[in-house]
Tab-separated table of C-alpha atoms in Angstrom:
chain	number	residue	atom	x	y	z
A	125	UNK	CA	-0.012	0.031	-0.117
A	126	UNK	CA	1.057	3.520	-0.496
A	127	UNK	CA	-0.026	7.115	-1.364
A	128	UNK	CA	-2.982	8.078	-3.538
A	129	UNK	CA	-0.752	10.425	-5.503
A	130	UNK	CA	1.958	8.705	-7.095
A	131	UNK	CA	3.464	11.481	-9.109
A	132	UNK	CA	3.956	13.923	-6.370
A	133	UNK	CA	7.991	14.519	-6.990
A	134	UNK	CA	7.879	13.906	-10.814
A	135	UNK	CA	5.509	17.226	-11.487
A	136	UNK	CA	7.715	19.700	-13.689
A	137	UNK	CA	6.631	22.941	-11.941
A	138	UNK	CA	7.724	26.145	-12.659
A	139	UNK	CA	10.597	27.266	-10.074
A	140	UNK	CA	9.617	30.464	-8.197
A	141	UNK	CA	12.461	32.841	-6.834
A	142	UNK	CA	13.234	32.110	-3.452
A	143	UNK	CA	11.072	33.759	-0.595
A	144	UNK	CA	11.734	32.166	2.822
A	145	UNK	CA	8.665	33.964	4.232
A	146	UNK	CA	6.241	31.950	1.960
A	147	UNK	CA	8.499	29.113	2.205
A	148	UNK	CA	7.647	29.210	5.839
A	149	UNK	CA	4.120	29.993	5.581
A	150	UNK	CA	3.402	26.934	3.343
A	151	UNK	CA	5.544	24.693	5.967
A	152	UNK	CA	3.195	25.584	8.651
A	153	UNK	CA	0.288	24.784	6.654
A	154	UNK	CA	1.779	21.237	5.671
A	155	UNK	CA	2.522	20.461	9.014
A	156	UNK	CA	-0.927	21.172	9.970
A	157	UNK	CA	-2.441	18.905	7.386
A	158	UNK	CA	0.586	16.209	8.398
A	159	UNK	CA	-0.897	16.536	12.246
A	160	UNK	CA	-4.328	15.609	10.388
A	161	UNK	CA	-2.666	12.466	8.885
A	162	UNK	CA	-3.684	14.259	5.202
A	163	UNK	CA	-0.148	13.244	4.173
A	164	UNK	CA	-0.584	13.049	0.496
A	165	UNK	CA	-2.013	17.129	1.087
A	166	UNK	CA	0.896	17.734	3.065
A	167	UNK	CA	3.463	16.180	0.425
A	168	UNK	CA	2.098	18.487	-2.171
A	169	UNK	CA	2.523	21.652	0.562
A	170	UNK	CA	6.116	20.743	1.466
A	171	UNK	CA	6.821	20.563	-2.200
A	172	UNK	CA	5.728	24.206	-2.737
A	173	UNK	CA	7.721	25.417	0.541
A	174	UNK	CA	10.729	23.417	-1.284
A	175	UNK	CA	10.344	25.800	-4.246
A	176	UNK	CA	10.519	28.797	-2.246
A	177	UNK	CA	13.408	27.808	-0.369
A	178	UNK	CA	15.182	24.575	-2.121
A	179	UNK	CA	18.365	24.672	0.453
A	180	UNK	CA	15.856	24.046	3.668
A	181	UNK	CA	17.176	20.664	5.336
A	182	UNK	CA	13.968	20.615	7.422
A	183	UNK	CA	11.671	20.860	4.557
A	184	UNK	CA	12.934	17.974	2.786
A	185	UNK	CA	12.922	15.940	6.361
A	186	UNK	CA	9.128	16.864	6.802
A	187	UNK	CA	8.230	15.645	3.157
A	188	UNK	CA	10.600	12.441	3.723
A	189	UNK	CA	8.341	11.384	6.869
A	190	UNK	CA	5.032	11.782	4.641
A	191	UNK	CA	6.327	9.775	2.478
A	192	UNK	CA	6.989	7.298	4.871
A	193	UNK	CA	3.603	7.523	6.192
A	194	UNK	CA	2.395	6.513	2.669
A	195	UNK	CA	4.781	3.971	2.062
A	196	UNK	CA	6.571	5.842	-0.775
A	197	UNK	CA	9.805	4.499	0.545
A	198	UNK	CA	12.198	5.658	-2.393
A	199	UNK	CA	10.574	9.099	-2.424
A	200	UNK	CA	11.342	9.140	1.384
A	201	UNK	CA	15.314	7.856	0.900
A	202	UNK	CA	15.457	10.704	-1.922
A	203	UNK	CA	14.278	13.270	0.532
A	204	UNK	CA	16.375	12.164	3.454
A	205	UNK	CA	19.515	12.223	1.432
A	206	UNK	CA	19.010	15.793	-0.115
A	207	UNK	CA	18.252	17.025	3.576
A	208	UNK	CA	21.371	15.759	4.469
A	209	UNK	CA	23.120	17.278	1.702
A	210	UNK	CA	21.437	20.461	2.236
A	211	UNK	CA	22.626	20.152	6.159
A	212	UNK	CA	25.148	17.004	6.807
A	213	UNK	CA	25.097	18.155	10.528
A	214	UNK	CA	20.676	17.947	10.504
A	215	UNK	CA	20.277	14.297	12.341
A	216	UNK	CA	16.761	14.116	11.892
A	217	UNK	CA	17.542	13.621	8.066
A	218	UNK	CA	19.619	10.465	9.061
A	219	UNK	CA	16.699	9.354	11.510
A	220	UNK	CA	14.305	9.468	8.022
A	221	UNK	CA	17.035	7.881	6.395
A	222	UNK	CA	17.494	5.463	8.349
A	223	UNK	CA	13.718	4.404	8.507
A	224	UNK	CA	13.676	4.434	4.702
A	225	UNK	CA	16.159	1.990	4.926
A	226	UNK	CA	14.460	-0.090	7.586
A	227	UNK	CA	11.110	-0.147	5.583
A	228	UNK	CA	13.108	-1.357	2.309
A	229	UNK	CA	14.757	-3.806	4.376
A	230	UNK	CA	18.109	-2.492	4.453
A	231	UNK	CA	19.110	-2.759	7.590
A	232	UNK	CA	22.724	-2.653	7.511
A	233	UNK	CA	22.579	0.500	5.782
A	234	UNK	CA	19.903	1.614	8.156
A	235	UNK	CA	22.500	0.776	11.145
A	236	UNK	CA	24.964	2.904	9.793
A	237	UNK	CA	22.366	6.015	10.081
A	238	UNK	CA	21.374	4.952	13.580
A	239	UNK	CA	25.057	4.921	14.709
A	240	UNK	CA	25.519	8.368	13.427
A	241	UNK	CA	22.738	9.380	15.538
A	242	UNK	CA	23.565	7.675	18.323
A	243	UNK	CA	27.204	8.910	18.527
A	244	UNK	CA	26.895	12.294	17.481
A	245	UNK	CA	23.727	13.861	19.166
A	246	UNK	CA	24.213	15.649	22.214
A	247	UNK	CA	23.597	14.059	25.471
A	248	UNK	CA	22.610	17.364	27.225
A	249	UNK	CA	20.708	19.604	24.191
A	250	UNK	CA	20.961	23.214	23.732
A	251	UNK	CA	17.297	24.263	23.554
A	252	UNK	CA	18.440	26.601	21.185
A	253	UNK	CA	19.710	24.388	18.655
A	254	UNK	CA	18.174	22.383	15.902
A	255	UNK	CA	18.691	19.299	18.075
A	256	UNK	CA	15.522	19.862	20.012
A	257	UNK	CA	13.843	18.383	17.111
A	258	UNK	CA	14.945	14.936	17.412
A	259	UNK	CA	14.707	11.998	19.667
A	260	UNK	CA	16.581	12.247	22.910
A	261	UNK	CA	19.799	10.548	23.260
A	262	UNK	CA	18.600	7.519	24.957
A	263	UNK	CA	16.222	7.111	22.123
A	264	UNK	CA	18.943	6.880	19.636
A	265	UNK	CA	20.954	4.475	21.579
A	266	UNK	CA	17.203	1.892	21.920
A	267	UNK	CA	16.962	2.582	17.794
A	268	UNK	CA	20.982	1.531	17.599
A	269	UNK	CA	20.776	-1.229	19.471
A	270	UNK	CA	17.402	-2.583	18.164
A	271	UNK	CA	18.485	-2.402	14.873
A	272	UNK	CA	21.881	-4.056	15.375
A	273	UNK	CA	20.197	-7.011	16.860
A	274	UNK	CA	18.438	-7.411	13.412
A	275	UNK	CA	21.325	-7.463	11.430
A	276	UNK	CA	22.845	-9.943	13.867
A	277	UNK	CA	20.059	-12.242	13.973
A	278	UNK	CA	19.963	-12.187	9.792
A	279	UNK	CA	23.853	-12.716	9.847
A	280	UNK	CA	23.282	-15.447	12.227
A	281	UNK	CA	20.446	-17.300	10.278
A	282	UNK	CA	22.523	-17.189	7.055
A	283	UNK	CA	25.660	-18.607	8.797
A	284	UNK	CA	23.434	-21.223	9.918
A	285	UNK	CA	22.159	-21.703	6.644
A	286	UNK	CA	25.512	-22.130	4.865
A	287	UNK	CA	26.468	-24.535	7.341
A	288	UNK	CA	23.599	-27.010	7.360
A	289	UNK	CA	20.586	-27.324	5.513
A	290	UNK	CA	17.848	-26.066	7.525
A	291	UNK	CA	15.005	-28.279	7.862
A	292	UNK	CA	11.684	-26.623	7.097
A	293	UNK	CA	9.022	-26.432	10.141
A	294	UNK	CA	6.749	-28.181	8.563
A	295	UNK	CA	8.705	-31.597	8.963
A	296	UNK	CA	9.590	-30.893	12.249
A	297	UNK	CA	6.435	-30.758	14.103
A	298	UNK	CA	4.530	-33.529	15.391
A	299	UNK	CA	1.078	-32.423	14.902
A	300	UNK	CA	-0.880	-35.695	15.545
A	301	UNK	CA	1.074	-35.594	18.911
A	302	UNK	CA	-0.250	-31.826	20.164
A	303	UNK	CA	-3.149	-32.299	22.878
A	304	UNK	CA	-6.018	-30.244	22.547
A	305	UNK	CA	-7.282	-29.600	26.251
A	306	UNK	CA	-10.905	-30.387	27.386
A	307	UNK	CA	-11.531	-26.470	28.086
A	308	UNK	CA	-11.083	-25.611	24.284
A	309	UNK	CA	-14.533	-24.620	22.969
A	310	UNK	CA	-13.456	-23.723	19.681
A	311	UNK	CA	-13.878	-25.229	16.185
A	312	UNK	CA	-12.348	-28.655	15.211
A	313	UNK	CA	-11.337	-30.027	12.005
A	314	UNK	CA	-13.110	-33.004	11.304
A	315	UNK	CA	-10.757	-36.368	10.978
A	316	UNK	CA	-8.239	-33.435	10.086
A	317	UNK	CA	-9.947	-31.974	7.101
A	318	UNK	CA	-11.727	-28.219	6.856
A	319	UNK	CA	-15.520	-28.742	6.576
A	320	UNK	CA	-18.289	-25.828	6.113
A	321	UNK	CA	-19.454	-26.724	9.635
A	322	UNK	CA	-15.302	-25.753	10.772
A	323	UNK	CA	-15.686	-22.737	8.842
A	324	UNK	CA	-19.175	-21.245	9.857
A	325	UNK	CA	-17.622	-21.803	13.326
A	326	UNK	CA	-14.319	-20.404	12.928
A	327	UNK	CA	-15.875	-17.250	11.677
A	328	UNK	CA	-17.929	-16.632	14.636
A	329	UNK	CA	-15.121	-17.846	16.894
A	330	UNK	CA	-12.980	-15.232	15.368
A	331	UNK	CA	-15.816	-12.501	15.863
A	332	UNK	CA	-15.613	-13.407	19.587
A	333	UNK	CA	-11.762	-12.928	19.727
A	334	UNK	CA	-10.975	-16.130	20.483
A	335	UNK	CA	-8.076	-18.145	19.239
A	336	UNK	CA	-7.789	-21.385	17.160
A	337	UNK	CA	-6.381	-24.215	18.889
A	338	UNK	CA	-2.659	-24.639	17.692
A	339	UNK	CA	-2.795	-27.809	16.710
A	340	UNK	CA	-5.639	-26.901	14.335
A	341	UNK	CA	-3.681	-23.684	13.131
A	342	UNK	CA	-0.598	-26.279	12.515
A	343	UNK	CA	-2.744	-28.639	10.608
A	344	UNK	CA	-3.916	-25.897	8.263
A	345	UNK	CA	-0.726	-24.592	7.509
A	346	UNK	CA	0.720	-27.914	6.666
A	347	UNK	CA	-2.177	-28.883	4.176
A	348	UNK	CA	-2.270	-25.441	2.651
A	349	UNK	CA	1.664	-25.535	2.234
A	350	UNK	CA	1.399	-28.898	0.193
A	351	UNK	CA	-1.469	-27.238	-2.037
A	352	UNK	CA	0.322	-24.505	-3.074
A	353	UNK	CA	3.667	-26.173	-3.599
A	354	UNK	CA	2.096	-28.360	-6.686
A	355	UNK	CA	0.610	-24.701	-8.136
A	356	UNK	CA	2.299	-22.643	-10.609
A	357	UNK	CA	3.760	-19.549	-10.115
A	358	UNK	CA	0.605	-18.304	-12.586
A	359	UNK	CA	-2.418	-19.850	-11.500
A	360	UNK	CA	-5.235	-19.953	-15.026
A	361	UNK	CA	-9.004	-19.647	-13.686
A	362	UNK	CA	-11.768	-20.505	-15.679
A	363	UNK	CA	-15.271	-18.644	-15.189
A	364	UNK	CA	-18.315	-20.264	-16.982
A	365	UNK	CA	-20.437	-18.163	-19.231
A	366	UNK	CA	-22.996	-16.070	-16.680
A	367	UNK	CA	-21.083	-17.236	-14.077
A	368	UNK	CA	-20.271	-14.789	-11.047
A	369	UNK	CA	-16.559	-14.160	-9.999
A	370	UNK	CA	-15.241	-11.722	-7.610
A	371	UNK	CA	-11.927	-9.986	-6.915
A	372	UNK	CA	-10.999	-8.417	-3.646
A	373	UNK	CA	-7.611	-6.342	-3.244
A	374	UNK	CA	-5.859	-5.586	-0.033
A	375	UNK	CA	-7.302	-6.711	3.214
A	376	UNK	CA	-4.387	-5.930	5.721
A	377	UNK	CA	-5.598	-7.812	8.765
A	378	UNK	CA	-8.947	-5.867	9.031
A	379	UNK	CA	-10.870	-9.337	9.898
A	380	UNK	CA	-14.245	-7.482	10.770
A	381	UNK	CA	-14.315	-5.584	7.231
A	382	UNK	CA	-13.328	-8.785	5.739
A	383	UNK	CA	-16.289	-10.407	7.391
A	384	UNK	CA	-18.434	-7.357	5.842
A	385	UNK	CA	-17.174	-8.327	2.462
A	386	UNK	CA	-18.585	-11.705	2.848
A	387	UNK	CA	-21.951	-10.486	4.441
A	388	UNK	CA	-22.507	-7.913	1.301
A	389	UNK	CA	-21.324	-10.500	-1.530
A	390	UNK	CA	-21.846	-13.941	0.103
A	391	UNK	CA	-19.671	-16.367	1.808
A	392	UNK	CA	-17.072	-18.117	-0.650
A	393	UNK	CA	-18.775	-21.213	-2.013
A	394	UNK	CA	-18.416	-23.210	-5.243
A	395	UNK	CA	-21.236	-21.105	-6.512
A	396	UNK	CA	-19.361	-17.832	-5.419
A	397	UNK	CA	-16.108	-17.935	-6.313
A	398	UNK	CA	-13.131	-15.389	-4.752
A	399	UNK	CA	-9.580	-14.262	-5.248
A	400	UNK	CA	-7.974	-12.095	-2.852
A	401	UNK	CA	-5.009	-10.054	-4.534
A	402	UNK	CA	-2.590	-9.936	-1.512
A	403	UNK	CA	-1.458	-8.011	1.384
A	404	UNK	CA	-3.556	-10.267	3.605
A	405	UNK	CA	-1.917	-9.424	6.745
A	406	UNK	CA	0.051	-6.088	8.320
A	407	UNK	CA	-0.903	-2.818	9.868
A	408	UNK	CA	-4.326	-4.420	10.948
A	409	UNK	CA	-4.292	-6.257	14.050
A	410	UNK	CA	-6.648	-8.983	13.155
A	411	UNK	CA	-4.321	-10.481	10.631
A	412	UNK	CA	-4.055	-14.037	11.990
A	413	UNK	CA	-7.707	-14.057	11.862
A	414	UNK	CA	-7.888	-13.028	8.443
A	415	UNK	CA	-5.242	-15.434	7.236
A	416	UNK	CA	-6.654	-18.700	9.000
A	417	UNK	CA	-10.203	-17.952	7.461
A	418	UNK	CA	-8.645	-17.190	3.689
A	419	UNK	CA	-6.872	-20.490	4.192
A	420	UNK	CA	-9.446	-22.094	5.568
A	421	UNK	CA	-11.837	-21.222	2.569
A	422	UNK	CA	-9.309	-22.114	0.141
A	423	UNK	CA	-8.761	-25.755	1.748
A	424	UNK	CA	-12.595	-26.214	1.566
A	425	UNK	CA	-12.984	-24.777	-1.798
A	426	UNK	CA	-9.623	-25.177	-3.620
A	427	UNK	CA	-10.968	-24.741	-7.202
A	428	UNK	CA	-13.400	-21.691	-6.404
A	429	UNK	CA	-11.020	-19.913	-4.122
A	430	UNK	CA	-7.994	-18.420	-4.935
A	431	UNK	CA	-4.826	-16.186	-3.448
A	432	UNK	CA	-2.086	-14.249	-4.843
A	433	UNK	CA	0.867	-13.218	-3.030
A	434	UNK	CA	1.295	-9.514	-1.968
A	435	UNK	CA	4.359	-7.552	-1.176
A	436	UNK	CA	3.380	-8.117	2.638
A	437	UNK	CA	3.664	-11.680	2.545
A	438	UNK	CA	7.230	-11.309	2.742
A	439	UNK	CA	9.397	-12.049	5.962
A	440	UNK	CA	10.639	-8.105	5.883
A	441	UNK	CA	7.339	-6.490	6.015
A	442	UNK	CA	6.019	-9.019	8.753
A	443	UNK	CA	8.972	-8.224	10.708
A	444	UNK	CA	8.027	-4.348	10.645
A	445	UNK	CA	4.392	-4.229	10.104
A	446	UNK	CA	3.066	-6.517	12.928
A	447	UNK	CA	2.485	-9.478	11.294
A	448	UNK	CA	5.370	-11.410	13.255
A	449	UNK	CA	4.667	-9.799	16.294
A	450	UNK	CA	1.209	-10.682	16.217
A	451	UNK	CA	1.671	-14.318	15.221
A	452	UNK	CA	4.543	-14.437	18.071
A	453	UNK	CA	1.598	-13.037	20.636
A	454	UNK	CA	-1.004	-15.534	19.668
A	455	UNK	CA	1.366	-18.106	18.903
A	456	UNK	CA	4.635	-18.889	18.529
A	457	UNK	CA	8.077	-18.027	16.735
A	458	UNK	CA	8.110	-21.240	15.379
A	459	UNK	CA	4.583	-20.408	13.772
A	460	UNK	CA	6.104	-17.210	12.059
A	461	UNK	CA	8.444	-19.449	10.443
A	462	UNK	CA	5.858	-21.860	9.645
A	463	UNK	CA	4.051	-18.845	7.903
A	464	UNK	CA	7.274	-17.590	5.847
A	465	UNK	CA	7.703	-21.109	4.324
A	466	UNK	CA	4.089	-21.053	2.982
A	467	UNK	CA	4.177	-17.605	1.730
A	468	UNK	CA	6.991	-18.683	-0.011
A	469	UNK	CA	4.601	-21.056	-2.298
A	470	UNK	CA	1.637	-18.297	-2.828
A	471	UNK	CA	1.285	-17.927	-6.584
A	472	UNK	CA	2.602	-14.509	-8.121
A	473	UNK	CA	-0.708	-14.011	-10.607
A	474	UNK	CA	-3.959	-15.707	-11.788
A	475	UNK	CA	-5.192	-15.264	-15.341
A	476	UNK	CA	-8.972	-15.291	-15.464
A	477	UNK	CA	-10.400	-16.883	-18.788
A	478	UNK	CA	-7.023	-16.064	-20.855
A	479	UNK	CA	-8.158	-12.387	-20.584
A	480	UNK	CA	-7.787	-10.625	-17.196
A	481	UNK	CA	-4.428	-10.985	-15.427
A	482	UNK	CA	-4.460	-10.628	-11.875
A	483	UNK	CA	-1.553	-9.483	-9.667
A	484	UNK	CA	-0.967	-7.455	-6.409
A	485	UNK	CA	1.719	-4.948	-7.910
A	486	UNK	CA	1.926	-4.510	-11.456
A	487	UNK	CA	3.959	-4.681	-14.680
A	488	UNK	CA	7.413	-4.557	-15.967
A	489	UNK	CA	10.617	-2.596	-15.975
A	490	UNK	CA	11.182	-3.919	-19.411
A	491	UNK	CA	8.852	-5.208	-22.643
A	492	UNK	CA	8.662	-8.724	-23.686
A	493	UNK	CA	7.470	-10.538	-20.709
A	494	UNK	CA	4.829	-13.355	-21.488
A	495	UNK	CA	2.588	-15.398	-19.459
A	496	UNK	CA	4.667	-18.236	-20.021
A	497	UNK	CA	7.552	-16.207	-18.305
A	498	UNK	CA	5.769	-15.864	-15.172
A	499	UNK	CA	4.730	-19.320	-15.070
A	500	UNK	CA	8.296	-20.039	-15.046
A	501	UNK	CA	9.309	-17.598	-12.555
A	502	UNK	CA	10.759	-19.511	-9.360
A	503	UNK	CA	8.913	-18.195	-6.241
A	504	UNK	CA	10.017	-20.327	-3.306
A	505	UNK	CA	12.190	-17.049	-1.908
A	506	UNK	CA	11.796	-14.366	-0.249
A	507	UNK	CA	10.726	-11.224	-3.130
A	508	UNK	CA	13.870	-10.329	-4.538
A	509	UNK	CA	14.802	-6.262	-5.458
A	510	UNK	CA	14.591	-6.670	-9.087
A	511	UNK	CA	12.941	-9.003	-12.017
A	512	UNK	CA	9.519	-10.234	-12.947
A	513	UNK	CA	8.603	-11.290	-9.185
A	514	UNK	CA	9.632	-8.405	-7.643
A	515	UNK	CA	7.820	-6.004	-10.259
A	516	UNK	CA	4.463	-8.610	-10.048
A	517	UNK	CA	4.340	-7.474	-6.192
A	518	UNK	CA	5.630	-3.811	-6.161
A	519	UNK	CA	5.431	-1.953	-9.512
A	520	UNK	CA	2.539	0.839	-9.813
A	521	UNK	CA	0.915	2.643	-12.743
A	522	UNK	CA	1.375	6.042	-13.218
A	523	UNK	CA	-0.532	8.616	-15.640
A	524	UNK	CA	2.080	9.381	-17.989
A	525	UNK	CA	3.879	7.521	-21.008
A	526	UNK	CA	6.547	5.348	-20.349
A	527	UNK	CA	8.389	4.136	-17.396
A	528	UNK	CA	9.770	5.776	-14.224
A	529	UNK	CA	11.444	4.694	-10.885
A	530	UNK	CA	9.613	3.421	-8.352
A	531	UNK	CA	8.019	5.806	-5.314
A	532	UNK	CA	8.633	3.149	-3.234
A	533	UNK	CA	12.532	1.850	-3.864
A	534	UNK	CA	10.960	-1.257	-5.302
A	535	UNK	CA	9.744	-2.475	-8.724
A	536	UNK	CA	8.727	0.297	-11.417
A	537	UNK	CA	6.132	2.850	-12.126
A	538	UNK	CA	4.447	1.899	-15.819
A	539	UNK	CA	2.321	4.234	-18.216
A	540	UNK	CA	-0.502	3.783	-20.449
A	541	UNK	CA	1.841	2.396	-23.390
A	542	UNK	CA	3.209	-0.333	-21.254
A	543	UNK	CA	0.256	-1.660	-20.304
A	544	UNK	CA	-0.755	-1.584	-24.040
A	545	UNK	CA	1.747	-3.601	-25.364
A	546	UNK	CA	1.914	-5.971	-22.654
A	547	UNK	CA	-1.873	-6.891	-22.952
A	548	UNK	CA	-1.667	-6.621	-26.921
A	549	UNK	CA	1.503	-9.047	-26.536
A	550	UNK	CA	-0.492	-11.530	-24.568
A	551	UNK	CA	-3.517	-11.314	-26.076
A	552	UNK	CA	-5.234	-10.181	-22.815
A	553	UNK	CA	-8.244	-7.454	-22.103
A	554	UNK	CA	-7.021	-5.563	-19.019
A	555	UNK	CA	-5.303	-6.222	-15.902
A	556	UNK	CA	-6.656	-5.914	-12.435
A	557	UNK	CA	-3.979	-5.188	-9.556
A	558	UNK	CA	-3.999	-3.941	-5.705
A	559	UNK	CA	-1.399	-2.256	-3.555
A	560	UNK	CA	-2.646	0.980	-3.341
A	561	UNK	CA	-5.550	3.024	-1.225
A	562	UNK	CA	-8.010	4.519	-3.319
A	563	UNK	CA	-11.027	7.266	-2.441
A	564	UNK	CA	-13.528	4.704	-3.528
A	565	UNK	CA	-11.637	1.420	-2.971
A	566	UNK	CA	-11.159	0.870	-6.726
A	567	UNK	CA	-9.635	3.166	-9.464
A	568	UNK	CA	-9.380	3.083	-13.553
A	569	UNK	CA	-6.325	3.919	-15.388
A	570	UNK	CA	-4.899	3.519	-18.837
A	571	UNK	CA	-8.356	3.776	-20.529
A	572	UNK	CA	-9.840	1.303	-18.521
A	573	UNK	CA	-7.344	-1.297	-18.803
A	574	UNK	CA	-5.490	-0.911	-15.161
A	575	UNK	CA	-7.711	-1.474	-12.576
A	576	UNK	CA	-6.707	-1.003	-9.018
A	577	UNK	CA	-8.965	-2.949	-6.219
A	578	UNK	CA	-8.111	-2.284	-2.569
A	579	UNK	CA	-10.658	-3.704	-0.163
A	580	UNK	CA	-9.367	-2.556	3.504
A	581	UNK	CA	-12.057	0.726	4.138
A	582	UNK	CA	-10.772	3.251	6.627
A	583	UNK	CA	-7.257	1.615	6.177
A	584	UNK	CA	-5.359	1.545	9.577
A	585	UNK	CA	-8.422	3.448	11.127
A	586	UNK	CA	-6.886	6.627	9.459
A	587	UNK	CA	-7.484	6.997	5.594
A	588	UNK	CA	-11.369	7.364	5.286
A	589	UNK	CA	-11.182	5.327	2.199
A	590	UNK	CA	-13.945	3.182	1.072
A	591	UNK	CA	-12.895	-0.596	0.266
A	592	UNK	CA	-13.979	-2.068	-2.719
A	593	UNK	CA	-14.407	-5.430	-4.592
A	594	UNK	CA	-15.155	-6.114	-8.470
A	595	UNK	CA	-17.425	-8.912	-9.470
A	596	UNK	CA	-17.607	-10.150	-13.288
A	597	UNK	CA	-19.369	-12.727	-15.079
A	598	UNK	CA	-18.013	-15.240	-17.492
A	599	UNK	CA	-18.653	-14.470	-20.939
A	600	UNK	CA	-18.245	-10.612	-21.217
A	601	UNK	CA	-15.988	-10.241	-18.103
A	602	UNK	CA	-17.271	-6.651	-17.789
A	603	UNK	CA	-15.918	-5.668	-14.144
A	604	UNK	CA	-18.688	-4.068	-11.855
A	605	UNK	CA	-17.478	-2.387	-8.290
A	606	UNK	CA	-19.023	-2.127	-5.046
A	607	UNK	CA	-17.885	0.643	-2.393
A	608	UNK	CA	-18.480	0.048	1.415
A	609	UNK	CA	-17.458	1.860	3.982
A	610	UNK	CA	-15.610	0.528	7.242
A	611	UNK	CA	-17.508	-1.642	10.218
A	612	UNK	CA	-16.794	-1.558	14.060
A	613	UNK	CA	-14.126	-3.407	15.207
A	614	UNK	CA	-13.161	-4.345	18.599
A	615	UNK	CA	-10.704	-1.707	20.746
A	616	UNK	CA	-7.542	-3.162	19.264
A	617	UNK	CA	-5.584	-0.307	17.241
A	618	UNK	CA	-3.562	-1.129	14.175
A	619	UNK	CA	-0.041	-1.532	14.507
A	620	UNK	CA	-0.537	-2.923	17.709
A	621	UNK	CA	1.996	-5.561	17.211
A	622	UNK	CA	4.506	-3.561	14.696
A	623	UNK	CA	8.208	-3.308	15.321
A	624	UNK	CA	8.930	-0.534	17.755
A	625	UNK	CA	11.436	0.912	15.089
A	626	UNK	CA	8.179	2.043	13.503
A	627	UNK	CA	7.631	4.818	15.961
A	628	UNK	CA	10.889	6.854	13.857
A	629	UNK	CA	7.654	7.073	11.289
A	630	UNK	CA	5.706	9.232	14.185
C-alpha cells in the first residue's frame, strides 16, 4: 500500500524565486495537514515550500516522513538524502534515512545511520539548537541497539544456512502428538479436514476474539503449504458463461471488514468463487484471524477460492508491520517461520479466461514479458529486489507514458503505453491489481485497462477511504464495482504488534 498521488515528486512546475517567508507559511500549513494525517496534501505543500526555499533541510526531512507514512519509501529515501546534502549536521535527516532503509529491508544501511545519530547527538541538548527537533540520546541508543540485533540475527541465520541444510518447520512438527485441552471450546477439524461446519464456527469464534487451537492452526498451515507447492506461479482460472466471480484487494488484517465483504457479497462457495489479491496481513491487528479464514476457505474450496501473494507476504514486511509480532503474541516464533514457508509458495498471479491478468503490484521494467515467463518464475523465496517476481508484487501504474523509478524504491512505475503493449503481446483485455489505497476502493487507469482494487476501508483507522471489490461474469468479463465503508471492530488499534522501530515514522 502507498499514497494516492504517485506522481507527487515527478511534477515539473515552474520554479519561483527564493522566498523564505512564503516557504515558511507553506511549511506551517503542511505541518497542520500532517497532524491531521492528510499526508498526500502535506506532501504537495512541502513540495511548494521547497520550491521557494530549496536549500532548507527541514523541508526535505518533513516531506520524507510524509512519504514514509504513505509507504513511498523510495521518495522518502531521496528526500532524506537531499536533507543531508543541504545540512550534513541535521541529525533528524539521518533518522528519516534510517527509517526508509528499514522499510526497504536494508538493515545494514539503516544501522549506519542509527550509529551516526547515536554517536553524534548531544546528551544534553541546547534548547536553542536544531537538536531539540530530534529524539533524545536514550531513544537514539535504543534504535541503534534494536537495529543491530536485527542485523546480527540475519547474519546468524545466514551462517547457519550455509553450514547446514535447515529443516522446514513442516517437517519438524508432530501435529498428531499435540493435545487439545478439554477446556478448548472452539472449532475442530473433522478427521483433519476443513468442513463447512468448521468454517462457520471458525468465523464466529474469531468474531468473539477467541483463538483457533494451535493443533488445528498448524494442520491448516501444513495442508495449505502442500497445496500451494503443487501450483504454478501463474494460476489459470476458468469462469463459465454467466457465472459470477469476485476479486478483492488488500485486506491488511482488517478481519471485521473482511466479514463485511462476505455479508455484502455472500460467503465463498463453489457457486460464489473469490480471488484475494495479496496483502492479507500486516498493519491491521487481526491478521491472524484473516489469514486462517482465507486459508480455511482455500482448503474447503480449492478450485473456487484463490489467493495471490502480495508484497506484505514477506519476511521483511511481517517483521516491521505487525504480522510477526501478532503471531508471536497469539502463537509462537515457530509458527512465524511456518507462515514464511507457506508465503513463499503463494502464486504470483492469476489469469481469468485467458483475458484478465490479476497480480498484486503491476507490470515490468522491460517489454517482452509473457505469461509463460510468469509461469516459469521461481517463487519459493523471499521477494528479490528486481525482476519479474519483484515487479509483480511491487510495481505501480502512472499517468504519464513510459516508465519511471518507483516511488517505493522497489519495482517500477509503468504508463498506459506499457500496459497497452503488454496486453497486446499476451492477448489480454485488461489487468487488475491492488497495492494502493483509493478513495472509493478502486480506480480505473490507462483507458480502463489497468484497474486497482483495494478492500481495506478506512485503512489503519485513519485514511477514511472506502473499500471495494470487483464482480464479473464469465462471457463478457465486464467489471462491476461495489464500494463500502468500514465497520466497527474491537478496541485493538492497527499496528498494535508492529516493530518498535516504526515509531520513527511518528
